[in-house]
Tab-separated table of C-alpha atoms in Angstrom:
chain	number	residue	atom	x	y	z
A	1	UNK	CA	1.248	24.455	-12.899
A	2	UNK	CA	-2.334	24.918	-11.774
A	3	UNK	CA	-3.652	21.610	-12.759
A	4	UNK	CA	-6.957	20.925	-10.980
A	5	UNK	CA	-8.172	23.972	-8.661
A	6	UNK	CA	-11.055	23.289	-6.253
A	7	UNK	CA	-12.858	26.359	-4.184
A	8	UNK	CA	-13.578	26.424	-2.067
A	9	UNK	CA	-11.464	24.923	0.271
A	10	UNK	CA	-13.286	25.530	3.324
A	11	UNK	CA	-17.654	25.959	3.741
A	12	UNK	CA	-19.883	26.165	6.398
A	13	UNK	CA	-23.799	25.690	5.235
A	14	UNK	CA	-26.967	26.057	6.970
A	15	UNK	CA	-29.206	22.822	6.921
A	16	UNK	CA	-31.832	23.904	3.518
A	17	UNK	CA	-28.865	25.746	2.182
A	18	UNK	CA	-27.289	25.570	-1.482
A	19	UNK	CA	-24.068	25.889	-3.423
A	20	UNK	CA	-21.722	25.130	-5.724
A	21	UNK	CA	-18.522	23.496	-5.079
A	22	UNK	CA	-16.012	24.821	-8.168
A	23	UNK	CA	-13.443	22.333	-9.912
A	24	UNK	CA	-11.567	23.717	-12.969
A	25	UNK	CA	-8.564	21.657	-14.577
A	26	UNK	CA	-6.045	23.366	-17.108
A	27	UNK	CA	-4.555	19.925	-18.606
A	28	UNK	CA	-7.203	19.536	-21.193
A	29	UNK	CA	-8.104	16.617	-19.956
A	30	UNK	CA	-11.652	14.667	-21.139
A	31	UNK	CA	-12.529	12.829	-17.630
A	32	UNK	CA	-13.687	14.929	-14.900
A	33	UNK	CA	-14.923	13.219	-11.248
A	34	UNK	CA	-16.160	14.394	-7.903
A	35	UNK	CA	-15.766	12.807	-4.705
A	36	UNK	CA	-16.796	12.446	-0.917
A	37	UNK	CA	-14.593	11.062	1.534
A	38	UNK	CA	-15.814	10.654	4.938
A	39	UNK	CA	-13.747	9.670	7.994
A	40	UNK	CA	-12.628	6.093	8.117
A	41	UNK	CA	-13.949	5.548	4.357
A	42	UNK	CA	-12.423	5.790	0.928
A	43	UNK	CA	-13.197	8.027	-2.069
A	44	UNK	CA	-16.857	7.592	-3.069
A	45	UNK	CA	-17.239	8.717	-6.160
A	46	UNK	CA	-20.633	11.029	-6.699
A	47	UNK	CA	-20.809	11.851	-10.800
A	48	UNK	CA	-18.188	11.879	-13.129
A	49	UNK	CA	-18.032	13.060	-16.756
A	50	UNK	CA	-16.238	11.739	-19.482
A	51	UNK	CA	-16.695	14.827	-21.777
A	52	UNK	CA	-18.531	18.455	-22.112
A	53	UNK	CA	-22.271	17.621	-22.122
A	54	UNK	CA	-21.735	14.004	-20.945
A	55	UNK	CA	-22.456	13.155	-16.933
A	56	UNK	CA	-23.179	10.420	-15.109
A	57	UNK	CA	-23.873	9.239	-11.763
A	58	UNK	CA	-21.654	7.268	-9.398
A	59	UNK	CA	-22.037	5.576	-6.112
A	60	UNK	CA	-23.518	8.383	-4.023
A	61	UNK	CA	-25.373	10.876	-6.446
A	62	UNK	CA	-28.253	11.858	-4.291
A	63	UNK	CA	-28.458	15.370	-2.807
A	64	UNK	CA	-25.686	16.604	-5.620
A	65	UNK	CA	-26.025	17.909	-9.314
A	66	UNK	CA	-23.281	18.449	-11.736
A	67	UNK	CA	-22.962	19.971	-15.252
A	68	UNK	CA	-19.999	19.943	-17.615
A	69	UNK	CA	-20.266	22.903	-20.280
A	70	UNK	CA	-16.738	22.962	-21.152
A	71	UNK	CA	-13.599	20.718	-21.289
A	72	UNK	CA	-11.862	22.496	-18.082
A	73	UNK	CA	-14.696	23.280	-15.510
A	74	UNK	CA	-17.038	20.786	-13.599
A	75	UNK	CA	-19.192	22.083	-10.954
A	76	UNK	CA	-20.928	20.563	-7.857
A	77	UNK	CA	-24.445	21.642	-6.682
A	78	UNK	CA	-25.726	20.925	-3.195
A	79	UNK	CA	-29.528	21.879	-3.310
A	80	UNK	CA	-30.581	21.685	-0.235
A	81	UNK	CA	-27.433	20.958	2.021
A	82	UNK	CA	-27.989	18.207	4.723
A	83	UNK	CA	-25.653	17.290	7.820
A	84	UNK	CA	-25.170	14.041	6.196
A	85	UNK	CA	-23.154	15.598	3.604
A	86	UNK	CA	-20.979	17.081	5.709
A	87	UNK	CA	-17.503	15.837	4.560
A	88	UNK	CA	-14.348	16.711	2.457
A	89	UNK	CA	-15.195	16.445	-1.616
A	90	UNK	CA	-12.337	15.707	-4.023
A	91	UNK	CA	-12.456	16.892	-7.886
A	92	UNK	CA	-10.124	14.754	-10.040
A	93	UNK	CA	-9.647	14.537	-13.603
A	94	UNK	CA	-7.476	12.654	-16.186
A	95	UNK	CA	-7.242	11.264	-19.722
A	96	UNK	CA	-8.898	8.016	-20.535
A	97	UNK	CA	-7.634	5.404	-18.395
A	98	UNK	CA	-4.342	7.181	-17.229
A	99	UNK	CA	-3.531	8.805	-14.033
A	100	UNK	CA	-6.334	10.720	-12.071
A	101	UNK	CA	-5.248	14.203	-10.646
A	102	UNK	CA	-7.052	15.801	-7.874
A	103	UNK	CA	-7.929	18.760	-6.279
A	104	UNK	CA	-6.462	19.790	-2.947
A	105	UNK	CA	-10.081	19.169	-1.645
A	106	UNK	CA	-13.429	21.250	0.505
A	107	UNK	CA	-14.091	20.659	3.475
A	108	UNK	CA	-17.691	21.277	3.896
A	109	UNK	CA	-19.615	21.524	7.277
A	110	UNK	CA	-23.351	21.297	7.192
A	111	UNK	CA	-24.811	22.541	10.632
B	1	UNK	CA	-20.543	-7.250	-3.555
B	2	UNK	CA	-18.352	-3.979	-3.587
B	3	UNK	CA	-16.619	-3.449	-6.897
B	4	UNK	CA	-13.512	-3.328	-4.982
B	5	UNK	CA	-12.409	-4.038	-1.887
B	6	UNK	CA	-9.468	-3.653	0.020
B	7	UNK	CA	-7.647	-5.341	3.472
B	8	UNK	CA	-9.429	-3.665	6.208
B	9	UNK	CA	-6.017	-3.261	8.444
B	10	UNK	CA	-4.867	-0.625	10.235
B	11	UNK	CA	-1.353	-2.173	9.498
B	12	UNK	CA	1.388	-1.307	11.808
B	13	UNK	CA	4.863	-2.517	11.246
B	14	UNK	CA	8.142	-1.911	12.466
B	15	UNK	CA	10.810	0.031	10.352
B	16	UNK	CA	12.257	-2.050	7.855
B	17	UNK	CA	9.569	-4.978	7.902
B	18	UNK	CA	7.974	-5.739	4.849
B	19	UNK	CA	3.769	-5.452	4.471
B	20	UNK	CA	1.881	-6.521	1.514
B	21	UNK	CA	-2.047	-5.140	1.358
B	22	UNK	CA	-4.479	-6.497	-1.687
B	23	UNK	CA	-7.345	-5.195	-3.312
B	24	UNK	CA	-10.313	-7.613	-4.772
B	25	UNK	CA	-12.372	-6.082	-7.814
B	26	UNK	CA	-15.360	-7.845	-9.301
B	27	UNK	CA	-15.665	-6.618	-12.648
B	28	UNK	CA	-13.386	-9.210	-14.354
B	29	UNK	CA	-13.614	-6.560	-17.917
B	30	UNK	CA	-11.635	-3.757	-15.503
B	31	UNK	CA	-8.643	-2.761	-17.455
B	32	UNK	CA	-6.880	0.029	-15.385
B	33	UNK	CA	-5.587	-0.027	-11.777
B	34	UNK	CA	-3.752	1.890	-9.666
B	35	UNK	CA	-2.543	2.597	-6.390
B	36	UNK	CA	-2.712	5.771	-4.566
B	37	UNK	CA	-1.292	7.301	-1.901
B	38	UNK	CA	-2.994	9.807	0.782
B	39	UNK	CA	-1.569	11.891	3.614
B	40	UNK	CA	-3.956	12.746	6.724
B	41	UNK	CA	-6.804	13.838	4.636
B	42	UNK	CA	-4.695	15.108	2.337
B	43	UNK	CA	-5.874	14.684	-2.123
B	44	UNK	CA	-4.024	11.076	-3.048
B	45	UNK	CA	-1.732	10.981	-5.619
B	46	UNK	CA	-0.699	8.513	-7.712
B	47	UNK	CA	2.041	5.527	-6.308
B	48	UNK	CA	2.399	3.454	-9.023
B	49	UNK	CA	0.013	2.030	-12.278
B	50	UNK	CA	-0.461	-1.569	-11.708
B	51	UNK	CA	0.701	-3.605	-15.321
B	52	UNK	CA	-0.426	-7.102	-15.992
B	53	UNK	CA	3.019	-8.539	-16.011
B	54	UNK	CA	3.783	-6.818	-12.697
B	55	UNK	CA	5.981	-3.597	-11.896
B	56	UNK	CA	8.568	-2.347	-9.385
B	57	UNK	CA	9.397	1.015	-8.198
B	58	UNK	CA	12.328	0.923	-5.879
B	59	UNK	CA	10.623	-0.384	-2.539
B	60	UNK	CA	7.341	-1.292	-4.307
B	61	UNK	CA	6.019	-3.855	-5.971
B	62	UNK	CA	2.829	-4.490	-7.657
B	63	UNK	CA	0.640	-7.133	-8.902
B	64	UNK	CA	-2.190	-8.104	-10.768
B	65	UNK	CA	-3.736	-11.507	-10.729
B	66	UNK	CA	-6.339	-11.237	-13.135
B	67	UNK	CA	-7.455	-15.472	-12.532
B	68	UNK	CA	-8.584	-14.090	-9.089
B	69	UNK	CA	-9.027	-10.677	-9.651
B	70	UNK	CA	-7.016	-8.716	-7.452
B	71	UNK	CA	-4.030	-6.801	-7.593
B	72	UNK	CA	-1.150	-6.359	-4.044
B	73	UNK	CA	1.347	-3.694	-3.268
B	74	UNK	CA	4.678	-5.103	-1.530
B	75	UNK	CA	6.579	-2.419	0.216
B	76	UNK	CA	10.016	-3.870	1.420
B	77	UNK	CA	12.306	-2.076	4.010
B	78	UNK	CA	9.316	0.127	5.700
B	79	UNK	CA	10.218	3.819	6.258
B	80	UNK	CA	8.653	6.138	8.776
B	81	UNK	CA	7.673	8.114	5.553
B	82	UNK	CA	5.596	4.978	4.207
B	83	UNK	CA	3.078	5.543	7.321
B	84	UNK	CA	0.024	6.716	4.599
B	85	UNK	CA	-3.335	5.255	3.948
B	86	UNK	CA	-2.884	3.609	0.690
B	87	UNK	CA	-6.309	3.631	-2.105
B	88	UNK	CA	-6.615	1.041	-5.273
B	89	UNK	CA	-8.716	2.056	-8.427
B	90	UNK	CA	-9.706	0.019	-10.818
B	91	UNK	CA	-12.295	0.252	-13.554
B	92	UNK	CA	-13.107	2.491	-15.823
B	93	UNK	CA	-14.582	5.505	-13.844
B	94	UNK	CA	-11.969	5.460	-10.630
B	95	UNK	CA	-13.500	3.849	-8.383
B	96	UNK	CA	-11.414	3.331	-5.369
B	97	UNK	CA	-11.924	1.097	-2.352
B	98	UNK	CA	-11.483	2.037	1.544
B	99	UNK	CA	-8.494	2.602	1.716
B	100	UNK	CA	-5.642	0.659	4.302
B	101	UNK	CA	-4.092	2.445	6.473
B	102	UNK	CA	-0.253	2.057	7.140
B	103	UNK	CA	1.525	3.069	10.044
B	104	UNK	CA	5.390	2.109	10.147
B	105	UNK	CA	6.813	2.567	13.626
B	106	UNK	CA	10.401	3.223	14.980
């Protein structure tokens, strides 16, 4: 049972640098969500979707893009990586308002 | 305001003891909540769905109070294993809040 995959699980960026943090879920499921957790804080959620070609923003959306082009994959862009987003980002996703199933998580380091 | 808030702690209890944490929300139209577990940094996974009438799950109880809009988590008889940082949700896009951190001692 795959059920959500992030990769990768561990970056290292340059300060200017970008990328693209993968998330792919095989359960079908309509919701999609990315977030940052930083030491001593909870989940802060970033942009969601609720559907392919539907995204939103969430609490922390500056610095990070997302698209959503099909049901299973939802993608992260950093565009110009910062040390302030240095931190471990958690893909989730789930059906309406059941339970949310995340990724195992990537630890990003932005020197 | 934060949407939701939890009990700052760090908790620390004894084995066996029983601890109680609650989570505020201010959106009084929130319909779905939750409690999560994590493990040292590890993704959290589901505990238990919070249900307006109240639910147990063996050592764990949970509550919603929508009049002052929280919901609590009762653990009774503390294991070692229980030591986690524990996350509500509520609302409609998952947010959580801060997160309390449990640590049961020996």
């Amino acid at each position: 049972n795959a059920g959500v995959t992030q990769t990768p699980k561990f970056q290292v960026l340059k300060t200017g640098q970008s990328m693209t943090l993968q998330c792919a879920q095989d359960m079908n499921h309509e919701y999609m969500s990315w977030y940052r957790q930083d030491p001593g804080m909870g989940l802060r959620l970033i942009h969601y979707s609720v559907g392919a070609g539907i995204t939103d923003q969430g609490e922390v959306p500056n610095g990070y893009n997302v698209s959503r082009s099909t049901t299973e994959d939802f993608p992260l862009r950093l565009l110009s990586a910062a040390p302030s987003q240095t931190s471990v980002y958690f893909c989730a996703s789930r059906q309406s308002n059941t339970e949310a199933f995340f990724g195992q998580g990537t630890r990003l380091t932005v020197v | 305001r934060k949407e939701v808030e939890q009990d700052p702690g760090p908790f620390n209890v004894p084995e066996g003891a029983t601890v109680a944490f609650n989570c505020t929300y201010s959106n009084s139209a929130s319909q779905s909540f939750f409690w999560y577990r994590q493990d040292c940094r590890k993704e959290p996974k589901l505990l238990m769905s919070v249900y307006s009438s109240g639910n147990e799950d063996g050592r764990f109880t949970a509550q919603l109070n929508r009049a002052s809009q929280y919901i609590s988590l009762l653990i009774r008889d503390s294991k070692l294993s229980d030591s986690a940082t524990y996350l509500c949700v509520v609302k409609y896009d998952m947010r959580f809040g801060a997160g309390t951190r449990l640590t049961v001692k020996p």
